[in-house]
Amino acid sequence: MRHQLCFALLFLMLNVGAQIETSNLIKVSVTSVFDGDGCNVVLPGRTHVEHLRFVGIDAPERRGYSLKAQPYGNQAGDTLRALIDNRQILIDTAVMKKGSRDVYGRLLVNAYTMDTVSIQFLMVEKGLAWAVRSPGLKEPKLNDVLEFEHTAAKDEKRGLWLSYVTQDGKIARIYKPSTWRKNYSIKRE
């Protein structure tokens, strides 16, 4: 029942009907998934790999060259990999008012499964990503939808929220990925 209410809220907040506007969507082939909030794809008519970053979410960090793995980082990446790796997805690249790339050069997108389900929403719904307010979105209501589902996942202790429940039923200190990156970088000499 809660899922039906949430999807109804999603459609009302975005002022869309049963389908999203598909005229802006581009079909791409996913070549690899590197974590829970991004992937590599080949765009139509191109041969090189493009790095994508899904707007509005931040997933726990996987272990990298200079970073220790964050709890649930591998599970978030594995879940996204099972959902989209070596498959086609739909992306909307016209999501930001200004600039289409992040500081790492990744293309900022809204991403959808081939049946037009928001990938960002699925990751937040599973409790495997934080909703992160993106002030430059052309459609700022997406922030509200993701934050609503983030709160529901936290309240229902889904995904990463479950492992942080203390014996008295409260949620222990959880670090957002941005804080984790600052505190748990591996020092190289």
N, CA and C of each residue as an Amber inpcrd file, in Angstrom:
protein
   567
   0.8130000  -1.1940000   0.0000000   0.0000000   0.0000000   0.0000000
   0.8650000   1.2710000   0.0000000   1.9520000   1.2580000   0.8380000
   2.8090000   2.4220000   0.9170000   3.4870000   2.6790000  -0.4220000
   3.8680000   1.5940000  -1.1260000   4.5030000   1.7650000  -2.4320000
   3.5380000   2.4040000  -3.4300000   2.2800000   2.0140000  -3.3800000
   1.2870000   2.6090000  -4.2770000   1.1200000   4.0910000  -3.9820000
   1.0920000   4.4450000  -2.7020000   0.9860000   5.8610000  -2.3260000
   2.2100000   6.6490000  -2.7750000   3.3760000   6.0340000  -2.6320000
   4.6070000   6.7160000  -3.0100000   4.6690000   6.9500000  -4.5150000
   4.2930000   5.9420000  -5.3000000   4.2920000   6.1260000  -6.7530000
   3.2420000   7.1520000  -7.1750000   2.0940000   7.1600000  -6.4920000
   1.0760000   8.1760000  -6.7890000   1.6300000   9.5620000  -6.4970000
   2.3320000   9.6960000  -5.3700000   2.9530000  10.9740000  -5.0260000
   3.9960000  11.3620000  -6.0690000   4.7830000  10.4010000  -6.4980000
   5.7940000  10.6590000  -7.5220000   5.1660000  11.2600000  -8.7750000
   4.0930000  10.6520000  -9.2690000   3.4530000  11.1430000 -10.4830000
   2.7910000  12.4960000 -10.2680000   2.1740000  12.7020000  -9.1140000
   1.5440000  13.9950000  -8.8390000   2.5850000  15.1070000  -8.7490000
   3.6780000  14.8260000  -8.0580000   4.6940000  15.8640000  -7.8590000
   5.3940000  16.2230000  -9.1580000   5.5360000  15.2670000 -10.0360000
   6.2120000  15.5440000 -11.2980000   5.2560000  15.9950000 -12.3940000
   3.9470000  16.0550000 -12.0630000   2.9340000  16.4760000 -13.0320000
   2.9970000  15.6570000 -14.3110000   3.1080000  14.3450000 -14.1470000
   3.1130000  13.4770000 -15.3130000   1.9880000  12.4800000 -15.1840000
   1.6540000  11.8670000 -16.3000000   0.6130000  10.8480000 -16.2890000
   1.2090000   9.4980000 -15.9880000   0.7080000   8.4910000 -16.6530000
   1.1700000   7.1380000 -16.4050000   2.5700000   6.9040000 -16.9720000
   3.0100000   7.7020000 -17.9220000   4.3250000   7.5550000 -18.5150000
   5.1070000   8.8600000 -18.3630000   6.4300000   8.7560000 -18.2760000
   7.2510000   9.9550000 -18.2770000   7.3970000  10.4370000 -19.7110000
   7.8320000  11.6670000 -19.8840000   8.0580000  12.2200000 -21.2150000
   9.2790000  11.5210000 -21.8020000   9.0760000  10.7520000 -22.8400000
  10.1700000   9.9560000 -23.3920000  10.9050000  10.6320000 -24.5400000
  10.4440000  11.7900000 -24.9980000  11.0850000  12.4200000 -26.1510000
  12.5030000  12.8900000 -25.8470000  12.8260000  13.1490000 -24.5640000
  14.1700000  13.5950000 -24.1980000  15.0980000  12.4380000 -23.8410000
  14.5920000  11.2260000 -23.8480000  15.3860000  10.0990000 -23.3890000
  16.2370000   9.5040000 -24.5080000  17.4460000   9.0920000 -24.1160000
  18.3880000   8.4780000 -25.0380000  18.6290000   7.0490000 -24.5600000
  18.5480000   6.0860000 -25.4730000  18.8210000   4.6880000 -25.1340000
  20.3260000   4.4720000 -25.2220000  20.9240000   3.9670000 -24.1230000
  22.3630000   3.7210000 -24.0850000  22.6210000   2.2980000 -23.5980000
  23.7990000   1.7950000 -23.9230000  24.2130000   0.4590000 -23.4840000
  25.1770000   0.5890000 -22.3170000  24.8540000  -0.0430000 -21.2030000
  25.7140000  -0.0080000 -20.0200000  26.8550000  -0.9990000 -20.2230000
  28.0990000  -0.5150000 -20.0580000  29.2700000  -1.3780000 -20.2110000
  29.8000000  -1.8470000 -18.8660000  29.6070000  -1.0380000 -17.8190000
  30.0340000  -1.4440000 -16.4780000  29.3830000  -0.5280000 -15.4440000
  29.3280000  -1.0380000 -14.2290000  28.8070000  -0.2760000 -13.0890000
  29.9450000  -0.1540000 -12.0980000  30.2530000   1.0620000 -11.6790000
  31.3790000   1.2170000 -10.7620000  30.9620000   1.4310000  -9.3230000
  29.7350000   1.8290000  -9.0620000  29.2400000   1.9570000  -7.7020000
  27.7210000   2.0580000  -7.7470000  27.0970000   2.4950000  -6.6630000
  25.6440000   2.5200000  -6.6120000  24.9830000   3.7460000  -7.1860000
  25.7590000   4.7010000  -7.7000000  25.1530000   5.9140000  -8.2490000
  25.7580000   6.3490000  -9.5740000  26.3210000   5.4060000 -10.2910000
  26.8720000   5.7490000 -11.6000000  27.2770000   4.5150000 -12.3820000
  27.5300000   4.7400000 -13.6560000  27.9220000   3.6280000 -14.5300000
  28.6460000   4.1800000 -15.7480000  29.1480000   3.2680000 -16.5400000
  29.7750000   3.6080000 -17.8110000  28.8710000   3.1180000 -18.9320000
  28.7450000   3.9290000 -19.9730000  27.8790000   3.5830000 -21.0990000
  28.5550000   3.9660000 -22.4070000  28.0020000   3.4460000 -23.4820000
  28.3700000   3.8980000 -24.8210000  27.1400000   4.6040000 -25.3760000
  27.3130000   5.8730000 -25.7340000  26.2270000   6.6540000 -26.3030000
  26.0160000   6.2790000 -27.7640000  24.8040000   6.4410000 -28.2780000
  24.5370000   6.1140000 -29.6800000  25.4680000   6.8800000 -30.6290000
  26.0100000   6.1800000 -31.6080000  26.8590000   6.8140000 -32.6070000
  28.2800000   7.0740000 -32.1410000  28.6310000   6.6380000 -30.9460000
  29.9760000   6.8540000 -30.4250000  30.6160000   5.5210000 -30.0890000
  31.9370000   5.5260000 -29.9970000  32.6430000   4.3030000 -29.6640000
  33.3060000   4.3620000 -28.2900000  33.5160000   5.5690000 -27.7710000
  34.1880000   5.6760000 -26.4700000  33.1860000   5.5630000 -25.3170000
  33.6990000   5.1870000 -24.1660000  32.8760000   5.0180000 -22.9660000
  32.6490000   6.3750000 -22.3100000  31.4260000   6.6160000 -21.9000000
  31.0450000   7.8400000 -21.1940000  30.7370000   7.4720000 -19.7470000
  31.2670000   8.2510000 -18.8160000  31.0210000   8.0260000 -17.3920000
  29.7860000   8.8240000 -16.9760000  28.7950000   8.1440000 -16.3840000
  27.5610000   8.7980000 -15.9460000  27.4980000   8.8860000 -14.4290000
  26.8680000   9.9470000 -13.9370000  26.5740000  10.1180000 -12.5150000
  25.0940000  10.4320000 -12.4090000  24.3710000   9.6340000 -11.6170000
  22.9360000   9.8230000 -11.4580000  22.6940000  10.9770000 -10.4810000
  21.9290000  11.9750000 -10.9020000  21.6710000  13.1320000 -10.0480000
  20.6820000  12.7720000  -8.9480000  20.7810000  13.4840000  -7.8330000
  19.8040000  13.3570000  -6.7590000  20.0700000  12.2650000  -5.7550000
  21.1100000  11.4510000  -5.9720000  21.4310000  10.4000000  -5.0040000
  22.9270000  10.3330000  -4.7590000  23.2900000   9.7380000  -3.6310000
  24.6850000   9.4620000  -3.3170000  24.7060000   8.1120000  -2.6150000
  25.3590000   7.1330000  -3.2160000  25.4060000   5.7780000  -2.6760000
  26.6560000   5.5970000  -1.8220000  26.6300000   4.6450000  -0.8880000
  27.8260000   4.3590000  -0.0850000  29.0220000   4.0480000  -0.9830000
  30.2030000   4.4040000  -0.4990000  31.4190000   4.2690000  -1.2990000
  31.9460000   2.8380000  -1.3160000  32.3750000   2.4180000  -2.5080000
  33.0830000   1.1400000  -2.6500000  34.5590000   1.4180000  -2.3990000
  35.3140000   0.3790000  -2.1510000  36.7430000   0.5780000  -1.9630000
  37.3580000   0.9930000  -3.2940000  38.1890000   1.9870000  -3.2390000
  38.8750000   2.4620000  -4.4250000  40.3630000   2.5740000  -4.1640000
  41.0630000   3.1580000  -5.1130000  42.5190000   3.3040000  -5.0110000
  42.9120000   4.0370000  -3.7300000  42.1590000   5.0620000  -3.3810000
  42.5300000   5.8650000  -2.2130000  41.4120000   5.9480000  -1.1740000
  40.5300000   4.9410000  -1.1390000  39.3880000   5.0250000  -0.2480000
  39.0290000   3.6620000   0.3130000  38.7870000   3.6240000   1.6290000
  38.3120000   2.3950000   2.2600000  36.8370000   2.2140000   1.9290000
  36.3950000   0.9640000   1.8530000  34.9900000   0.6810000   1.5450000
  34.0980000   1.1260000   2.6960000  32.9780000   1.7250000   2.3480000
  31.9730000   2.1470000   3.3130000  30.9710000   1.0000000   3.4910000
  30.4160000   0.8140000   4.7040000  29.3860000  -0.2140000   4.8480000
  28.2840000  -0.0300000   3.7940000  27.9140000  -1.1190000   3.1690000
  26.8930000  -1.1890000   2.1300000  27.3580000  -0.6400000   0.7800000
  28.6060000  -0.2060000   0.6680000  29.1110000   0.2790000  -0.6160000
  29.1240000  -0.8140000  -1.6730000  29.6280000  -1.9860000  -1.3000000
  29.6570000  -3.0920000  -2.2620000  28.2520000  -3.5670000  -2.5950000
  27.3640000  -3.6220000  -1.5970000  25.9990000  -4.0740000  -1.8540000
  25.2650000  -3.1010000  -2.7830000  25.4760000  -1.8000000  -2.5960000
  24.8380000  -0.8150000  -3.4860000  25.3260000  -1.0110000  -4.9200000
  26.6350000  -1.1640000  -5.0920000  27.1800000  -1.3880000  -6.4270000
  26.6870000  -2.6920000  -7.0410000  26.6420000  -3.7380000  -6.2290000
  26.1790000  -5.0390000  -6.7260000  24.7010000  -4.9910000  -7.1200000
  23.9030000  -4.2630000  -6.3390000  22.4720000  -4.1440000  -6.6500000
  22.2690000  -3.4070000  -7.9630000  22.9890000  -2.2920000  -8.1440000
  22.8700000  -1.5490000  -9.4010000  23.3850000  -2.3870000 -10.5630000
  24.4610000  -3.1210000 -10.3390000  25.0270000  -3.9810000 -11.3870000
  23.9980000  -5.0290000 -11.8180000  23.3240000  -5.6560000 -10.8550000
  22.3090000  -6.6600000 -11.1830000  21.1370000  -6.0470000 -11.9450000
  20.8600000  -4.7920000 -11.6700000  19.7340000  -4.1080000 -12.3010000
  20.0250000  -3.6760000 -13.7400000  21.2570000  -3.1720000 -14.0020000
  21.4850000  -2.5380000 -15.3070000  22.7280000  -2.9810000 -16.0680000
  23.6680000  -3.7050000 -15.4490000  24.9310000  -4.0170000 -16.1260000
  24.6970000  -4.8580000 -17.3850000  25.3780000  -4.4730000 -18.4600000
  25.2790000  -5.1350000 -19.7700000  23.8590000  -5.1050000 -20.3280000
  23.1210000  -4.0890000 -19.9620000  21.7640000  -3.9020000 -20.4700000
  21.6600000  -2.5050000 -21.0600000  20.5180000  -2.2340000 -21.6470000
  20.2560000  -0.8880000 -22.1200000  19.4030000  -0.1670000 -21.0840000
  19.6730000   1.1290000 -20.9320000  18.8830000   1.9840000 -20.0650000
  18.5280000   3.2490000 -20.8310000  17.6440000   4.0310000 -20.2760000
  17.2830000   5.3200000 -20.8520000  17.8550000   6.4110000 -19.9670000
  18.4400000   7.4360000 -20.5980000  18.9700000   8.5600000 -19.8130000
  18.4320000   9.8750000 -20.3560000  18.3170000  10.8240000 -19.4530000
  17.9600000  12.1940000 -19.7950000  19.1400000  13.0510000 -19.3950000
  19.8070000  13.6410000 -20.3830000  21.0010000  14.4380000 -20.1060000
  20.6780000  15.9110000 -19.8950000  19.4470000  16.3060000 -20.1440000
  19.0640000  17.7150000 -20.0070000  18.3910000  17.9390000 -18.6530000
  19.0900000  17.5670000 -17.5780000  18.4840000  17.6350000 -16.2510000
  18.9100000  18.8460000 -15.4410000  20.0400000  19.4470000 -15.7980000
  20.5510000  20.5710000 -15.0150000  20.3220000  21.8890000 -15.7500000
  20.0800000  22.9480000 -14.9790000  19.8970000  24.2760000 -15.5700000
  21.2060000  24.7850000 -16.1640000  22.3080000  24.4580000 -15.5040000
  23.6000000  24.9680000 -15.9510000  24.6470000  23.8720000 -15.7790000
  25.3490000  23.5650000 -16.8380000  26.3950000  22.5520000 -16.7670000
  25.8410000  21.1530000 -16.7450000  26.4740000  20.2700000 -17.4670000
  25.9830000  18.9010000 -17.5440000  26.9950000  17.8930000 -17.0050000
  28.0780000  18.3740000 -16.3990000  29.1090000  17.4740000 -15.8600000
  29.4510000  17.8650000 -14.4250000  29.8760000  16.8450000 -13.6390000
  30.2960000  17.1300000 -12.2740000  31.7870000  17.4680000 -12.2570000
  32.3440000  17.6550000 -11.0710000  33.7480000  18.0590000 -10.9600000
  34.7040000  16.9760000 -11.4410000  34.2400000  15.7340000 -11.5590000
  35.0690000  14.6340000 -12.0400000  34.8830000  14.3810000 -13.5350000
  34.0870000  15.2140000 -14.1920000  33.8690000  15.0810000 -15.6300000
  32.7790000  14.1010000 -16.0150000  32.0550000  13.5630000 -15.0310000
  30.9840000  12.6120000 -15.3400000  29.7470000  13.3530000 -15.8220000
  29.0650000  12.7710000 -16.7930000  27.8340000  13.3330000 -17.3390000
  26.7110000  13.1320000 -16.3250000  26.0460000  14.2130000 -15.9440000
  24.9550000  14.1690000 -14.9680000  23.6560000  13.8240000 -15.6730000
  22.9650000  12.7900000 -15.1860000  21.7700000  12.3040000 -15.8730000
  20.6990000  11.8550000 -14.8840000  19.4740000  11.8330000 -15.3640000
  18.4160000  11.0240000 -14.7680000  18.4510000   9.7250000 -15.5460000
  18.3210000   8.6100000 -14.8490000  18.4210000   7.3120000 -15.5080000
  17.1700000   6.4850000 -15.2310000  16.7760000   5.7060000 -16.2350000
  15.5610000   4.9080000 -16.1550000  15.8160000   3.5220000 -16.7280000
  15.1040000   2.5330000 -16.1930000  15.0970000   1.2190000 -16.8090000
  14.3710000   1.3490000 -18.1440000  14.4070000   0.3170000 -18.9450000
  13.7530000   0.3780000 -20.2550000  12.2370000   0.5090000 -20.1400000
  11.6720000   0.1660000 -18.9940000  10.2330000   0.3800000 -18.8060000
   9.9670000   1.6630000 -18.0160000  10.9120000   2.6100000 -18.0880000
  10.8210000   3.9920000 -17.5750000  10.6220000   4.0940000 -16.0650000
  11.2390000   3.1970000 -15.3200000  11.2550000   3.3140000 -13.8670000
  12.5490000   4.0190000 -13.4800000  12.4560000   5.0330000 -12.6130000
  13.6200000   5.8030000 -12.1910000  14.6050000   4.9230000 -11.4260000
  15.8410000   4.8730000 -11.9100000  16.8820000   4.0920000 -11.2440000
  17.2550000   4.7490000  -9.9210000  17.2930000   6.0880000  -9.8870000
  17.5900000   6.7710000  -8.6280000  16.5520000   6.4110000  -7.5670000
  15.2830000   6.4220000  -7.9510000  14.2110000   6.0960000  -7.0200000
  14.3710000   4.6640000  -6.5010000  14.6980000   3.7210000  -7.3800000
  14.8650000   2.3260000  -6.9670000  15.9830000   2.1730000  -5.9420000
  17.0950000   2.8680000  -6.1440000  18.2170000   2.7560000  -5.2110000
  17.8740000   3.3600000  -3.8440000  17.1750000   4.4840000  -3.8490000
  16.7610000   5.0920000  -2.5800000  15.7030000   4.2230000  -1.9030000
  14.7770000   3.6950000  -2.6850000  13.7140000   2.8420000  -2.1440000
  14.2870000   1.6110000  -1.4500000  15.3620000   1.0420000  -1.9930000
  15.9800000  -0.1450000  -1.4100000  16.8360000   0.2000000  -0.1910000
  16.9880000   1.4950000   0.0830000  17.8170000   1.9080000   1.2040000
  19.2980000   1.8070000   0.8990000  19.6600000   1.9320000  -0.3720000
  21.0540000   1.7960000  -0.7860000  21.6460000   3.0910000  -1.3330000
  20.9470000   4.1930000  -1.1180000  21.4690000   5.5010000  -1.5200000
  20.7590000   6.5890000  -0.7100000  21.4770000   7.6520000  -0.4760000
  20.9100000   8.8400000   0.1520000  20.2800000   9.7100000  -0.9260000
  19.1880000  10.3530000  -0.5950000  18.6580000  11.4060000  -1.4700000
  19.4940000  12.6440000  -1.1950000  19.9920000  13.2650000  -2.2410000
  20.8330000  14.4570000  -2.1020000  20.1930000  15.5760000  -2.9080000
  19.8330000  16.6360000  -2.2430000  19.1830000  17.7680000  -2.9080000
  20.1260000  18.3560000  -3.9390000  19.6590000  18.4270000  -5.1700000
  20.4280000  18.9930000  -6.2770000  19.7860000  20.3200000  -6.6670000
  20.3620000  21.4440000  -6.2460000  19.7110000  22.7380000  -6.4580000
  19.5940000  23.1670000  -7.9120000  20.4010000  22.6210000  -8.7960000
  20.3630000  23.0650000 -10.1850000  19.4760000  22.2510000 -11.1050000
  18.6210000  21.4050000 -10.5570000  17.7750000  20.5690000 -11.4070000
  16.7520000  21.3970000 -12.1700000  16.5320000  21.0460000 -13.4280000
  15.4660000  21.6910000 -14.1980000  14.1110000  21.3160000 -13.6250000
  13.9980000  20.1130000 -13.0800000  12.7490000  19.6420000 -12.4710000
  13.0100000  19.4150000 -10.9760000  12.9600000  20.4810000 -10.1620000
  13.3330000  20.3620000  -8.7500000  12.4110000  19.4780000  -7.9210000
  11.2450000  19.1220000  -8.4370000  10.3370000  18.2540000  -7.6810000
  10.9290000  16.8610000  -7.4900000  11.8910000  16.4770000  -8.3330000
  12.5690000  15.2020000  -8.1560000  13.2250000  15.1450000  -6.7810000
  13.7800000  16.2650000  -6.3190000  14.3740000  16.3110000  -4.9850000
  13.3670000  15.8880000  -3.9230000  12.1460000  16.4110000  -4.0190000
  11.1090000  16.1100000  -3.0240000  10.7220000  14.6390000  -3.0490000
  10.6010000  14.0790000  -4.2360000  10.2250000  12.6710000  -4.3730000
  11.3020000  11.7750000  -3.7600000  12.5620000  12.0440000  -4.0830000
  13.6480000  11.2280000  -3.5600000  13.7750000  11.3890000  -2.0440000
  13.6040000  12.6090000  -1.5410000  13.6700000  12.8230000  -0.0940000
  12.5280000  12.1210000   0.6310000  11.3470000  12.1040000   0.0360000
  10.2090000  11.4080000   0.6220000  10.5260000   9.9180000   0.7520000
  11.0630000   9.3280000  -0.3060000  11.3710000   7.8990000  -0.2760000
  12.5550000   7.6020000   0.6310000  13.5130000   8.5060000   0.7090000
  14.6550000   8.3660000   1.6200000  14.1510000   8.2620000   3.0620000
  13.2370000   9.1440000   3.4330000  12.6660000   9.1350000   4.7860000
  11.9170000   7.8290000   5.0410000  11.1780000   7.3570000   4.0510000
  10.4390000   6.1000000   4.2060000  11.4020000   4.9250000   4.3910000
  12.4750000   4.8700000   3.6010000  13.4500000   3.7820000   3.7160000
  14.1150000   3.8080000   5.0950000  14.4270000   5.0000000   5.5580000
  15.0560000   5.1470000   6.8790000  14.0870000   4.7200000   7.9780000
  12.8450000   5.1930000   7.9110000  11.8380000   4.8470000   8.9190000
  11.5470000   3.3510000   8.9560000  11.5550000   2.7260000   7.7790000
  11.2600000   1.2900000   7.6860000  12.5220000   0.4310000   7.7860000
  13.6640000   1.0900000   8.0110000  14.9500000   0.4190000   8.2090000
  15.2810000  -0.5570000   7.0780000  15.1940000  -0.0250000   5.8480000
  15.5400000  -0.8150000   4.6740000  17.0040000  -0.6090000   4.3160000
  17.6240000  -1.6500000   3.7820000  18.9940000  -1.5450000   3.2810000
  19.9790000  -1.1420000   4.3490000  20.7720000  -0.1240000   4.0700000
  21.8170000   0.2900000   5.0000000  21.2510000   0.7670000   6.3260000
  20.0270000   1.2220000   6.3480000  19.4300000   1.7150000   7.5970000
  19.2090000   0.5850000   8.5900000  19.0600000  -0.6420000   8.1340000
  18.8410000  -1.7760000   9.0230000  20.0860000  -2.0850000   9.8440000
  21.2490000  -2.0270000   9.2140000  22.4740000  -2.4230000   9.9130000
  22.9080000  -1.4170000  10.9630000  22.3370000  -0.2540000  10.9520000
  22.7330000   0.7750000  11.8990000  21.7470000   0.9270000  13.0590000
  20.8580000  -0.0360000  13.2250000  19.8990000   0.0170000  14.3200000
  20.5760000  -0.4940000  15.5830000  20.5200000   0.3100000  16.6540000
  21.1110000  -0.0850000  17.9240000  20.1610000  -1.0200000  18.6710000
  20.6270000  -1.5740000  19.7740000  19.8090000  -2.5070000  20.5460000
  18.5350000  -1.8630000  21.0770000  18.5700000  -0.5640000  21.3070000
  17.3640000   0.1090000  21.8030000  16.4750000   0.6270000  20.6710000
  16.7760000   0.2020000  19.4180000  15.9180000   0.5320000  18.2870000
  16.2000000   1.8600000  17.6120000  17.2080000   2.5810000  18.0590000
  17.5580000   3.8630000  17.4400000  18.5980000   3.6430000  16.3550000
  18.7180000   4.6090000  15.4670000  19.7020000   4.5090000  14.3860000
  21.0210000   5.1260000  14.8500000  22.0890000   4.3420000  14.7430000
  23.4190000   4.7960000  15.1260000  23.9540000   5.7890000  14.0960000
  25.0810000   6.3820000  14.3970000  25.7150000   7.3650000  13.5150000
  26.0240000   6.7400000  12.1580000  25.4970000   7.3440000  11.1170000
  25.7440000   6.8960000   9.7500000  26.4120000   8.0500000   9.0170000
  27.4980000   7.7370000   8.3290000  28.1980000   8.7690000   7.5850000
  27.7000000   8.8230000   6.1540000  27.3540000  10.0090000   5.6970000
  27.0340000  10.1900000   4.2860000  28.3120000   9.9470000   3.4900000
  28.1890000   9.5500000   2.2340000  29.3850000   9.2850000   1.4300000
  30.3470000  10.4790000   1.3600000  29.8330000  11.6930000   1.3280000
  30.7210000  12.8660000   1.2680000  31.5830000  12.9530000   2.5310000
  31.0270000  12.6510000   3.6930000  31.7880000  12.6390000   4.9480000
  32.7480000  11.4670000   4.9720000  32.2990000  10.3210000   4.4800000
  33.1470000   9.1280000   4.4360000  34.3970000   9.4000000   3.5980000
  34.2260000  10.0430000   2.4490000  35.3720000  10.3320000   1.5860000
  36.4000000  11.1960000   2.3190000  35.9270000  12.1630000   3.1010000
  36.8450000  13.0410000   3.8440000  37.5530000  12.2970000   4.9650000
  36.8270000  11.4440000   5.6790000  37.3690000  10.7920000   6.8760000
  38.1130000   9.5000000   6.6320000  37.8480000   8.8210000   5.5220000
  38.4000000   7.4780000   5.3420000  39.2260000   7.3210000   4.0680000
  39.7890000   8.3950000   3.5790000  40.7050000   8.2780000   2.4490000
  41.9620000   7.5650000   2.9250000  42.4950000   6.7040000   2.0670000
  43.7310000   6.0000000   2.4040000  44.8900000   6.9390000   2.0990000
  45.7280000   7.1760000   3.0950000  46.8660000   8.0720000   2.9260000
  47.9590000   7.3710000   2.1380000  48.3880000   7.9760000   1.0420000
  49.4680000   7.4310000   0.2010000  50.7370000   8.2250000   0.4770000
  51.8510000   7.5340000   0.5380000  53.1230000   8.2480000   0.7500000
  54.0200000   8.0970000  -0.4360000
